[in-house]
């Protein structure tokens, strides 16, 4: 069942979302050669807790950290550890914060400059596909229009689309109905309703679609070892339009 949130609920989700936006902004500013992944996790947890929130992912089904940090060929759910960033790396940073029981969930992929031109294009296209999805996520459209819009952007470049993981409803729980695949058929599925709060999150591979999970039980990697990018925003569908809930406190994207 897809829950519809009240204006008051969405206000709480916006407050949680801003903490996520500000945390991603802080982390983006920390990125550089030699930075240790675990230090990013510590900084994120400190900021989230300083705002009176809790890191949503910590302990979620036993996940051991506050952030999912996925490096290069890691797609999602990477565990922050002692590895250091190197020039040419890309790092997907997925962050969740829970404030007064309401969840914000967003991700960015950042570059340790300089990166290869084809990897730059992967990042740009993945972000673009998220924006196409958000544009399709509006009253009057159907759920399938979101995945179709995301897929159209990715298919143009011939990149792989991860099928095993998808966007989702978000609210009091990190993962609520509906599931939102990053592919789909325009005009299919239920009509999009005001009060829906969704996390859209294309996961896009420079190579093929296929992924598998490492023996740590968490880290998802591409089968072909090629890089993967991930961008995510939590959004609210309202009569006034679709709002991004995971902006920074200055109203801009992280
Ligand atoms: Mg996320
Ligand atoms: Mg998510």
Coordinates of N, CA and C and ligand atoms in Angstrom, one line a residue:
X1 N 0.8 -1.2 0.0 CA 0.0 0.0 0.0 C 0.9 1.3 0.0
X2 N 0.5 2.2 -0.8 CA 1.3 3.4 -0.9 C 0.7 4.5 0.0
X3 N 1.5 4.9 1.0 CA 0.9 5.8 2.0 C 1.0 7.2 1.5
X4 N -0.1 8.0 1.7 CA 0.0 9.4 1.4 C 0.3 10.2 2.6
X5 N 1.2 11.1 2.5 CA 1.6 11.9 3.7 C 0.9 13.3 3.7
X6 N 0.6 13.7 4.9 CA 0.0 15.1 5.1 C 1.1 16.1 4.9
X7 N 0.6 17.4 4.8 CA 1.6 18.5 4.7 C 2.5 18.5 5.9
X8 N 2.0 18.2 7.1 CA 2.8 18.2 8.3 C 3.8 17.1 8.2
X9 N 3.4 15.9 7.7 CA 4.4 14.9 7.5 C 5.5 15.3 6.6
X10 N 5.2 15.9 5.5 CA 6.2 16.3 4.5 C 7.1 17.4 5.1
X11 N 6.6 18.2 6.0 CA 7.4 19.2 6.6 C 8.5 18.5 7.5
X12 N 8.1 17.4 8.2 CA 9.1 16.7 9.0 C 10.1 16.0 8.1
X13 N 9.6 15.5 6.9 CA 10.5 14.8 6.0 C 11.5 15.8 5.4
X14 N 11.1 17.0 5.2 CA 11.9 18.1 4.6 C 13.1 18.4 5.7
X15 N 12.7 18.4 6.9 CA 13.7 18.6 8.0 C 14.7 17.5 8.0
X16 N 14.3 16.3 7.9 CA 15.2 15.2 7.8 C 16.1 15.2 6.6
X17 N 15.4 15.6 5.5 CA 16.1 15.7 4.2 C 17.2 16.7 4.2
X18 N 17.0 17.8 4.8 CA 18.0 18.9 4.8 C 19.3 18.4 5.5
X19 N 19.1 17.6 6.6 CA 20.2 17.0 7.3 C 21.0 16.2 6.3
X20 N 20.3 15.4 5.5 CA 21.0 14.5 4.5 C 21.7 15.4 3.5
X21 N 21.0 16.4 3.0 CA 21.6 17.3 2.0 C 22.9 18.0 2.5
X22 N 22.8 18.5 3.8 CA 24.0 19.2 4.4 C 25.1 18.2 4.6
X23 N 24.8 17.0 4.9 CA 25.8 15.9 5.2 C 26.5 15.6 3.9
X24 N 25.8 15.4 2.8 CA 26.4 15.1 1.5 C 27.2 16.3 1.0
X25 N 26.8 17.5 1.3 CA 27.6 18.7 1.0 C 28.9 18.7 1.7
X26 N 28.9 18.4 3.0 CA 30.1 18.4 3.8 C 31.0 17.3 3.3
X27 N 30.5 16.1 2.9 CA 31.4 15.0 2.4 C 32.0 15.4 1.1
X28 N 31.2 16.0 0.2 CA 31.7 16.4 -1.1 C 32.9 17.3 -0.9
X29 N 32.8 18.2 0.1 CA 33.9 19.1 0.3 C 35.2 18.4 0.9
X30 N 35.0 17.2 1.5 CA 36.1 16.5 2.1 C 36.8 15.6 1.1
X31 N 36.2 15.4 -0.1 CA 36.8 14.4 -1.0 C 38.1 14.8 -1.6
X32 N 39.1 13.9 -1.6 CA 40.4 14.2 -2.2 C 41.3 13.0 -2.1
X33 N 42.4 13.1 -2.7 CA 43.4 12.0 -2.7 C 43.8 11.8 -1.2
X34 N 43.8 10.5 -0.8 CA 44.3 10.1 0.5 C 43.3 10.1 1.6
X35 N 42.1 10.6 1.3 CA 41.0 10.6 2.3 C 40.6 9.1 2.6
X36 N 40.4 8.8 3.9 CA 40.1 7.5 4.3 C 38.5 7.3 4.4
X37 N 38.0 6.3 3.8 CA 36.6 6.1 3.7 C 35.9 6.2 5.1
X38 N 36.6 5.5 6.1 CA 36.0 5.5 7.4 C 35.9 6.9 8.1
X39 N 36.8 7.8 7.7 CA 36.7 9.2 8.2 C 35.5 9.9 7.6
X40 N 35.1 9.6 6.4 CA 33.9 10.2 5.9 C 32.7 9.7 6.7
X41 N 32.7 8.5 7.0 CA 31.6 7.9 7.8 C 31.5 8.6 9.1
X42 N 32.6 8.8 9.8 CA 32.6 9.4 11.1 C 32.1 10.8 11.0
X43 N 32.6 11.6 10.0 CA 32.1 12.9 9.8 C 30.6 13.0 9.6
X44 N 30.1 12.1 8.8 CA 28.7 12.1 8.5 C 27.9 11.8 9.8
X45 N 28.3 10.8 10.5 CA 27.6 10.4 11.7 C 27.6 11.6 12.7
X46 N 28.7 12.3 12.8 CA 28.8 13.4 13.8 C 27.9 14.5 13.4
X47 N 27.8 14.9 12.1 CA 26.9 15.9 11.7 C 25.5 15.5 11.9
X48 N 25.1 14.3 11.5 CA 23.7 13.9 11.6 C 23.3 13.9 13.1
X49 N 24.1 13.4 14.0 CA 23.8 13.4 15.4 C 23.7 14.8 16.0
X50 N 24.6 15.7 15.5 CA 24.6 17.1 16.0 C 23.3 17.8 15.7
X51 N 22.6 17.3 14.7 CA 21.3 17.9 14.3 C 20.1 17.2 15.0
X52 N 20.4 16.3 15.9 CA 19.4 15.6 16.7 C 18.7 14.5 15.9
X53 N 19.4 14.1 14.8 CA 18.9 12.9 14.0 C 19.8 11.7 14.3
X54 N 19.4 10.6 13.7 CA 20.2 9.4 13.8 C 20.5 8.9 12.3
X55 N 21.7 8.3 12.1 CA 22.0 7.8 10.8 C 21.1 6.5 10.5
X56 N 20.2 6.7 9.5 CA 19.2 5.6 9.3 C 19.8 4.3 9.0
X57 N 20.9 4.3 8.3 CA 21.5 3.0 7.8 C 22.2 2.2 8.9
X58 N 22.6 2.9 9.9 CA 23.4 2.2 11.0 C 22.5 1.2 11.7
X59 N 22.9 -0.1 11.5 CA 22.1 -1.1 12.2 C 20.9 -1.6 11.3
X60 N 20.7 -0.9 10.2 CA 19.5 -1.4 9.3 C 19.8 -2.7 8.7
X61 N 19.0 -3.7 9.1 CA 19.3 -5.1 8.8 C 20.8 -5.5 9.1
X62 N 21.3 -4.8 10.2 CA 22.7 -5.1 10.6 C 23.8 -4.4 9.9
X63 N 23.4 -3.4 9.0 CA 24.5 -2.6 8.3 C 25.4 -1.9 9.4
X64 N 26.7 -2.0 9.2 CA 27.6 -1.6 10.3 C 28.0 -0.1 10.3
X65 N 27.5 0.7 9.4 CA 28.0 2.1 9.3 C 26.9 3.0 9.0
X66 N 27.3 4.3 9.1 CA 26.2 5.4 8.8 C 26.0 5.7 7.4
X67 N 27.1 5.5 6.6 CA 27.0 5.8 5.1 C 27.2 4.5 4.4
X68 N 26.6 4.4 3.2 CA 27.1 3.4 2.2 C 28.1 4.1 1.3
X69 N 29.3 3.6 1.2 CA 30.3 4.2 0.4 C 30.8 3.2 -0.6
X70 N 30.5 3.4 -1.9 CA 30.7 2.4 -2.9 C 31.7 3.0 -3.9
X71 N 32.9 2.4 -4.0 CA 34.0 2.9 -4.8 C 34.1 2.2 -6.1
X72 N 34.2 3.0 -7.2 CA 34.4 2.6 -8.5 C 33.5 1.5 -9.0
X73 N 33.9 0.2 -9.1 CA 33.0 -0.9 -9.6 C 32.0 -1.3 -8.5
X74 N 32.0 -0.7 -7.3 CA 31.0 -1.0 -6.3 C 29.8 -0.2 -6.7
X75 N 28.6 -0.8 -6.6 CA 27.4 -0.1 -7.1 C 26.7 0.6 -6.0
X76 N 26.3 -0.2 -4.9 CA 25.7 0.3 -3.7 C 26.1 -0.6 -2.5
X77 N 25.8 0.0 -1.3 CA 25.9 -0.8 -0.1 C 27.3 -1.1 0.3
X78 N 28.3 -0.4 -0.2 CA 29.7 -0.6 0.2 C 29.9 -0.1 1.6
X79 N 30.8 -0.8 2.3 CA 31.0 -0.5 3.8 C 32.2 0.4 3.9
X80 N 32.1 1.5 4.6 CA 33.3 2.4 4.8 C 34.4 1.6 5.6
X81 N 35.6 1.7 5.1 CA 36.7 0.9 5.7 C 37.9 1.8 5.6
X82 N 39.1 1.2 5.8 CA 40.4 1.9 5.9 C 41.0 2.3 4.5
X83 N 40.2 2.0 3.4 CA 40.8 2.4 2.1 C 40.9 3.9 1.9
X84 N 41.9 4.3 1.2 CA 42.1 5.7 0.9 C 41.8 6.0 -0.6
X85 N 41.2 7.2 -0.8 CA 40.8 7.6 -2.1 C 42.1 7.9 -2.9
X86 N 42.0 7.6 -4.2 CA 43.1 7.8 -5.2 C 42.6 8.7 -6.3
X87 N 43.5 9.4 -7.0 CA 43.1 10.2 -8.2 C 42.5 9.2 -9.2
X88 N 41.4 9.7 -9.8 CA 40.7 8.8 -10.8 C 39.6 8.0 -10.2
X89 N 39.5 7.9 -8.9 CA 38.4 7.2 -8.3 C 37.1 7.9 -8.4
X90 N 36.0 7.2 -8.4 CA 34.7 7.8 -8.1 C 34.1 7.1 -6.9
X91 N 33.4 7.8 -6.1 CA 32.8 7.3 -4.9 C 31.3 7.7 -4.8
X92 N 30.5 6.6 -4.7 CA 29.1 6.9 -4.4 C 28.8 6.9 -2.9
X93 N 28.2 8.0 -2.5 CA 27.9 8.3 -1.1 C 26.4 8.3 -0.9
X94 N 25.9 7.3 -0.2 CA 24.5 7.2 0.1 C 24.3 7.5 1.6
X95 N 23.4 8.4 1.9 CA 23.2 8.8 3.2 C 21.7 8.9 3.6
X96 N 21.4 8.4 4.8 CA 20.1 8.5 5.4 C 20.1 9.1 6.8
X97 N 19.1 9.9 7.0 CA 19.0 10.5 8.4 C 17.5 10.4 8.8
X98 N 17.4 10.0 10.1 CA 16.0 9.9 10.6 C 15.8 10.9 11.7
X99 N 14.8 11.8 11.5 CA 14.6 12.9 12.5 C 13.1 12.7 13.0
X100 N 13.0 12.6 14.3 CA 11.6 12.4 14.9 C 10.8 11.3 14.1
X101 N 11.5 10.3 13.7 CA 10.8 9.1 13.1 C 10.6 9.2 11.6
X102 N 11.1 10.3 11.0 CA 10.9 10.5 9.5 C 12.3 10.5 8.8
X103 N 12.3 9.8 7.7 CA 13.6 9.5 7.0 C 13.8 10.4 5.8
X104 N 15.1 10.8 5.6 CA 15.5 11.4 4.4 C 16.6 10.4 3.8
X105 N 16.6 10.3 2.5 CA 17.5 9.3 1.8 C 18.0 9.9 0.5
X106 N 19.3 10.1 0.3 CA 19.8 10.6 -0.9 C 21.3 10.2 -1.1
X107 N 21.7 10.3 -2.4 CA 23.1 9.8 -2.7 C 23.6 10.7 -3.8
X108 N 24.9 10.8 -3.8 CA 25.7 11.5 -4.9 C 26.9 10.6 -5.2
X109 N 27.4 10.7 -6.4 CA 28.7 10.1 -6.8 C 29.6 11.3 -7.1
X110 N 30.8 11.2 -6.4 CA 31.8 12.3 -6.5 C 33.1 11.7 -7.1
X111 N 33.8 12.6 -7.7 CA 35.0 12.3 -8.4 C 36.3 12.7 -7.6
X112 N 37.3 11.9 -7.6 CA 38.6 12.3 -7.1 C 39.4 12.7 -8.4
X113 N 39.4 14.0 -8.6 CA 40.0 14.5 -9.9 C 41.5 14.3 -10.0
X114 N 41.9 14.1 -11.3 CA 41.1 14.0 -12.5 C 40.6 12.6 -12.8
X115 N 39.4 12.5 -13.4 CA 38.8 11.2 -13.8 C 38.8 11.1 -15.3
X116 N 38.6 9.9 -15.8 CA 38.6 9.7 -17.2 C 37.3 10.3 -17.8
X117 N 37.4 10.7 -19.1 CA 36.3 11.3 -19.7 C 35.1 10.4 -19.8
X118 N 35.3 9.1 -20.0 CA 34.1 8.2 -20.1 C 33.4 8.1 -18.7
X119 N 34.2 8.2 -17.7 CA 33.6 8.1 -16.3 C 32.9 9.4 -16.0
X120 N 33.4 10.5 -16.4 CA 32.8 11.8 -16.2 C 31.4 11.7 -16.9
X121 N 31.3 11.2 -18.1 CA 30.1 11.1 -18.8 C 29.1 10.2 -18.1
X122 N 29.6 9.1 -17.5 CA 28.7 8.2 -16.7 C 28.1 9.0 -15.6
X123 N 28.9 9.8 -14.8 CA 28.3 10.6 -13.7 C 27.3 11.6 -14.2
X124 N 27.6 12.3 -15.3 CA 26.7 13.3 -15.8 C 25.4 12.7 -16.2
X125 N 25.5 11.5 -16.9 CA 24.3 10.9 -17.4 C 23.4 10.3 -16.3
X126 N 24.1 9.8 -15.3 CA 23.3 9.2 -14.2 C 22.5 10.3 -13.4
X127 N 23.2 11.5 -13.2 CA 22.5 12.6 -12.6 C 21.4 13.1 -13.5
X128 N 21.6 13.2 -14.8 CA 20.6 13.6 -15.7 C 19.4 12.7 -15.7
X129 N 19.7 11.4 -15.6 CA 18.6 10.4 -15.6 C 17.7 10.6 -14.3
X130 N 18.4 10.9 -13.2 CA 17.6 11.2 -11.9 C 16.7 12.4 -12.1
X131 N 17.2 13.4 -12.8 CA 16.4 14.6 -13.0 C 15.2 14.3 -14.0
X132 N 15.5 13.5 -15.0 CA 14.4 13.1 -15.9 C 13.3 12.3 -15.1
X133 N 13.8 11.5 -14.2 CA 12.8 10.7 -13.4 C 12.0 11.7 -12.5
X134 N 12.7 12.6 -11.9 CA 11.9 13.6 -11.0 C 10.9 14.4 -11.8
X135 N 11.3 14.7 -13.0 CA 10.4 15.5 -13.8 C 9.1 14.7 -14.2
X136 N 9.3 13.4 -14.4 CA 8.2 12.6 -14.7 C 7.3 12.2 -13.5
X137 N 7.9 12.5 -12.3 CA 7.2 12.1 -11.0 C 6.3 13.3 -10.6
X138 N 5.1 13.3 -11.3 CA 4.2 14.4 -11.0 C 2.7 13.9 -11.2
X139 N 1.8 14.6 -10.6 CA 0.4 14.3 -10.7 C 0.0 14.3 -12.1
X140 N -0.8 13.3 -12.5 CA -1.2 13.2 -13.9 C -0.4 12.2 -14.7
X141 N 0.8 11.8 -14.2 CA 1.5 10.7 -14.8 C 1.3 9.5 -14.0
X142 N 1.8 8.4 -14.5 CA 1.7 7.1 -13.9 C 3.1 6.7 -13.4
X143 N 3.1 5.7 -12.5 CA 4.4 5.3 -11.9 C 5.4 4.8 -12.9
X144 N 4.9 4.1 -13.9 CA 5.8 3.6 -15.0 C 6.5 4.7 -15.8
X145 N 5.9 5.9 -15.8 CA 6.5 7.0 -16.5 C 7.9 7.4 -15.9
X146 N 8.0 7.2 -14.6 CA 9.3 7.6 -13.9 C 10.4 6.7 -14.4
X147 N 10.2 5.4 -14.3 CA 11.3 4.4 -14.8 C 11.5 4.6 -16.3
X148 N 10.5 4.9 -17.1 CA 10.7 5.0 -18.5 C 11.5 6.3 -18.8
X149 N 11.3 7.3 -18.0 CA 12.1 8.6 -18.2 C 13.5 8.4 -17.9
X150 N 13.8 7.7 -16.8 CA 15.1 7.4 -16.3 C 15.8 6.6 -17.4
X151 N 15.2 5.5 -17.8 CA 15.7 4.6 -18.8 C 16.1 5.2 -20.1
X152 N 15.2 6.1 -20.5 CA 15.4 6.8 -21.8 C 16.8 7.5 -21.9
X153 N 17.1 8.2 -20.8 CA 18.4 8.9 -20.7 C 19.6 8.0 -20.7
X154 N 19.4 6.9 -20.0 CA 20.5 5.9 -19.8 C 20.7 5.1 -21.1
X155 N 19.6 4.7 -21.7 CA 19.7 3.9 -23.0 C 20.4 4.7 -24.1
X156 N 20.2 6.0 -24.1 CA 20.8 6.8 -25.2 C 22.3 6.7 -25.2
X157 N 22.9 6.4 -24.0 CA 24.4 6.3 -23.9 C 24.8 4.8 -23.9
X158 N 23.8 3.9 -23.9 CA 24.2 2.5 -24.0 C 24.7 1.9 -22.7
X159 N 24.5 2.6 -21.6 CA 25.0 2.1 -20.3 C 24.1 1.0 -19.7
X160 N 24.7 0.3 -18.8 CA 23.9 -0.8 -18.1 C 23.1 -0.2 -17.0
X161 N 21.9 -0.7 -16.8 CA 20.9 -0.3 -15.8 C 20.8 -1.4 -14.8
X162 N 21.1 -1.1 -13.5 CA 21.0 -2.2 -12.5 C 19.5 -2.5 -12.3
X163 N 19.2 -3.8 -12.4 CA 17.8 -4.3 -12.3 C 17.4 -4.7 -10.9
X164 N 18.4 -5.2 -10.1 CA 18.2 -5.8 -8.8 C 17.8 -4.8 -7.7
X165 N 18.1 -3.6 -7.9 CA 17.8 -2.6 -6.9 C 17.1 -1.4 -7.6
X166 N 16.3 -0.7 -6.8 CA 15.4 0.3 -7.4 C 15.1 1.4 -6.4
X167 N 14.4 2.4 -6.9 CA 13.9 3.4 -6.0 C 12.7 2.9 -5.2
X168 N 12.2 3.7 -4.3 CA 11.2 3.2 -3.4 C 10.4 4.4 -2.7
X169 N 9.3 4.0 -2.1 CA 8.7 5.0 -1.2 C 9.5 5.2 0.0
X170 N 9.4 6.4 0.6 CA 10.2 6.6 1.8 C 9.3 7.5 2.8
X171 N 9.5 7.3 4.1 CA 8.6 8.1 5.0 C 9.0 7.7 6.4
X172 N 8.2 7.1 7.1 CA 8.5 6.6 8.5 C 9.5 5.4 8.4
X173 N 9.5 4.7 7.3 CA 10.4 3.7 7.0 C 11.3 4.1 5.9
X174 N 12.6 3.5 5.9 CA 13.5 3.8 4.8 C 12.9 3.3 3.5
X175 N 12.4 2.1 3.5 CA 11.8 1.5 2.3 C 10.3 1.2 2.4
X176 N 9.5 1.9 1.7 CA 8.1 1.7 1.7 C 7.7 1.4 0.2
X177 N 6.4 1.1 0.1 CA 5.8 0.9 -1.3 C 5.7 2.3 -1.9
X178 N 5.8 2.5 -3.2 CA 6.0 1.4 -4.2 C 7.5 1.2 -4.5
X179 N 7.8 0.1 -5.1 CA 9.2 -0.1 -5.7 C 9.2 0.7 -7.0
X180 N 10.3 1.4 -7.3 CA 10.4 2.2 -8.5 C 11.6 1.8 -9.3
X181 N 11.4 0.9 -10.3 CA 12.6 0.4 -11.1 C 13.1 1.6 -11.9
X182 N 14.4 1.5 -12.3 CA 15.0 2.5 -13.1 C 14.9 2.2 -14.6
X183 N 13.8 1.5 -14.9 CA 13.4 1.2 -16.3 C 11.9 1.0 -16.2
X184 N 11.2 1.0 -17.4 CA 9.8 0.8 -17.3 C 9.1 1.2 -18.6
X185 N 7.8 1.1 -18.5 CA 6.9 1.4 -19.7 C 6.1 2.6 -19.4
X186 N 6.2 3.6 -20.2 CA 5.5 4.9 -20.0 C 4.0 4.5 -20.0
X187 N 3.2 5.2 -19.2 CA 1.8 5.0 -19.2 C 1.3 3.8 -18.4
X188 N 2.2 3.0 -17.8 CA 1.9 1.8 -17.0 C 1.8 2.2 -15.5
X189 N 1.2 1.3 -14.8 CA 1.2 1.4 -13.3 C 0.1 2.4 -12.8
X190 N 0.1 2.5 -11.4 CA -0.9 3.4 -10.8 C -0.6 4.9 -11.1
X191 N -1.7 5.6 -11.0 CA -1.6 7.1 -11.1 C -0.8 7.7 -9.9
X192 N 0.1 8.6 -10.2 CA 0.9 9.2 -9.2 C 0.0 10.2 -8.4
X193 N 0.0 10.1 -7.0 CA -0.9 10.8 -6.2 C -0.2 11.9 -5.3
X194 N -0.9 13.0 -5.0 CA -0.3 13.9 -4.1 C -0.1 13.2 -2.7
X195 N 0.9 13.6 -2.0 CA 1.2 13.0 -0.7 C 2.2 11.8 -0.8
X196 N 2.5 11.4 -2.0 CA 3.5 10.3 -2.1 C 4.9 10.9 -1.9
X197 N 5.7 10.2 -1.1 CA 7.1 10.6 -0.9 C 7.9 9.5 -1.4
X198 N 8.8 9.8 -2.3 CA 9.6 8.7 -3.0 C 11.1 9.0 -3.0
X199 N 11.8 8.0 -3.1 CA 13.3 8.1 -3.3 C 13.6 7.5 -4.6
X200 N 14.0 8.4 -5.6 CA 14.4 7.9 -6.9 C 15.9 7.8 -6.9
X201 N 16.4 6.7 -7.5 CA 17.9 6.4 -7.4 C 18.4 5.5 -8.5
X202 N 18.6 6.1 -9.7 CA 19.3 5.4 -10.7 C 20.7 4.9 -10.3
X203 N 20.9 3.6 -10.6 CA 22.2 3.0 -10.5 C 22.7 2.6 -11.9
X204 N 23.7 3.2 -12.4 CA 24.1 3.1 -13.8 C 25.5 2.6 -14.0
X205 N 25.7 1.6 -14.8 CA 27.0 1.0 -15.0 C 27.6 1.4 -16.4
X206 N 28.9 1.7 -16.3 CA 29.6 2.0 -17.6 C 29.6 0.8 -18.5
X207 N 29.6 -0.4 -18.0 CA 29.5 -1.7 -18.8 C 28.1 -2.3 -18.8
X208 N 28.0 -3.6 -18.5 CA 26.7 -4.3 -18.6 C 25.9 -4.1 -17.3
X209 N 24.6 -4.6 -17.4 CA 23.7 -4.5 -16.3 C 24.0 -5.3 -15.1
X210 N 24.8 -6.3 -15.2 CA 24.8 -7.4 -14.2 C 25.7 -7.0 -13.0
X211 N 25.2 -7.4 -11.8 CA 25.9 -7.1 -10.6 C 25.8 -8.4 -9.7
X212 N 26.7 -8.4 -8.7 CA 26.6 -9.5 -7.7 C 27.0 -8.9 -6.3
X213 N 26.7 -9.6 -5.2 CA 27.1 -9.2 -3.9 C 28.3 -9.9 -3.4
X214 N 29.3 -9.1 -2.8 CA 30.5 -9.7 -2.3 C 30.2 -10.5 -1.1
X215 N 31.3 -11.3 -0.6 CA 31.1 -12.2 0.5 C 30.8 -11.5 1.8
X216 N 31.0 -10.1 1.9 CA 30.7 -9.4 3.1 C 29.2 -9.3 3.3
X217 N 28.5 -9.8 2.3 CA 27.0 -9.8 2.4 C 26.3 -8.5 2.1
X218 N 27.1 -7.5 1.8 CA 26.6 -6.1 1.6 C 27.0 -5.5 0.2
X219 N 28.3 -5.5 0.0 CA 28.8 -4.7 -1.2 C 28.3 -5.3 -2.5
X220 N 27.6 -4.5 -3.3 CA 27.2 -4.9 -4.6 C 28.2 -4.4 -5.6
X221 N 28.7 -5.2 -6.5 CA 29.7 -4.8 -7.5 C 29.2 -5.2 -8.9
X222 N 29.8 -4.5 -9.9 CA 29.5 -4.9 -11.3 C 30.2 -6.2 -11.6
X223 N 29.5 -7.0 -12.4 CA 30.1 -8.3 -12.8 C 31.4 -8.1 -13.6
X224 N 31.4 -7.0 -14.5 CA 32.5 -6.8 -15.4 C 33.6 -5.9 -14.8
X225 N 33.4 -5.5 -13.6 CA 34.4 -4.7 -12.9 C 34.5 -3.2 -13.4
X226 N 33.6 -2.8 -14.2 CA 33.6 -1.4 -14.7 C 32.9 -0.5 -13.7
X227 N 33.1 0.8 -13.8 CA 32.6 1.7 -12.8 C 31.1 1.8 -12.8
X228 N 30.5 2.2 -11.7 CA 29.1 2.4 -11.5 C 28.8 3.7 -10.8
X229 N 27.7 4.4 -11.2 CA 27.4 5.7 -10.5 C 26.0 5.6 -9.9
X230 N 25.7 6.4 -9.0 CA 24.4 6.4 -8.2 C 24.1 7.8 -7.7
X231 N 23.0 8.3 -8.1 CA 22.4 9.5 -7.6 C 21.0 9.3 -7.1
X232 N 20.7 9.9 -6.0 CA 19.4 9.7 -5.4 C 18.9 11.0 -4.7
X233 N 17.6 11.3 -4.9 CA 16.9 12.3 -4.1 C 15.6 11.8 -3.5
X234 N 15.3 12.2 -2.3 CA 13.9 12.0 -1.8 C 13.0 13.2 -2.3
X235 N 11.8 12.8 -2.7 CA 10.9 13.9 -3.3 C 9.5 13.7 -2.7
X236 N 8.8 14.8 -2.7 CA 7.4 14.8 -2.3 C 6.5 15.2 -3.5
X237 N 5.5 14.5 -3.8 CA 4.5 14.8 -4.8 C 3.4 15.7 -4.1
X238 N 3.2 16.9 -4.6 CA 2.2 17.7 -4.0 C 1.4 18.4 -5.1
X239 N 0.2 19.0 -4.7 CA -0.6 19.7 -5.7 C 0.2 20.9 -6.3
X240 N 1.1 21.4 -5.5 CA 1.8 22.6 -5.9 C 3.0 22.2 -6.8
X241 N 3.3 20.9 -6.9 CA 4.4 20.5 -7.8 C 5.2 19.4 -7.0
X242 N 6.3 19.0 -7.6 CA 7.2 18.0 -7.0 C 8.3 18.7 -6.4
X243 N 8.6 18.4 -5.1 CA 9.6 19.0 -4.3 C 10.7 18.1 -4.0
X244 N 12.0 18.5 -4.1 CA 13.1 17.7 -3.6 C 13.2 18.0 -2.1
X245 N 13.2 16.9 -1.3 CA 13.2 17.0 0.1 C 14.7 17.0 0.7
X246 N 15.6 16.5 -0.1 CA 17.0 16.4 0.4 C 18.0 17.4 -0.2
X247 N 17.5 18.7 -0.2 CA 18.3 19.8 -0.5 C 19.2 20.2 0.7
X248 N 20.2 21.0 0.5 CA 21.0 21.5 1.6 C 20.2 22.6 2.3
X249 N 20.6 23.1 3.4 CA 19.8 24.1 4.1 C 19.8 25.5 3.4
X250 N 20.7 25.7 2.4 CA 20.7 26.9 1.6 C 19.8 26.7 0.4
X251 N 19.1 25.6 0.3 CA 18.1 25.4 -0.8 C 18.7 24.8 -2.1
X252 N 20.0 24.5 -2.1 CA 20.6 24.0 -3.3 C 20.9 22.5 -3.2
X253 N 21.2 21.9 -4.3 CA 21.5 20.4 -4.2 C 22.9 20.3 -3.6
X254 N 23.1 19.1 -2.9 CA 24.5 18.9 -2.3 C 25.5 18.7 -3.4
Ligands
LIG1 MG1 19.9 5.9 -0.4
LIG2 MG1 17.1 4.7 -1.3

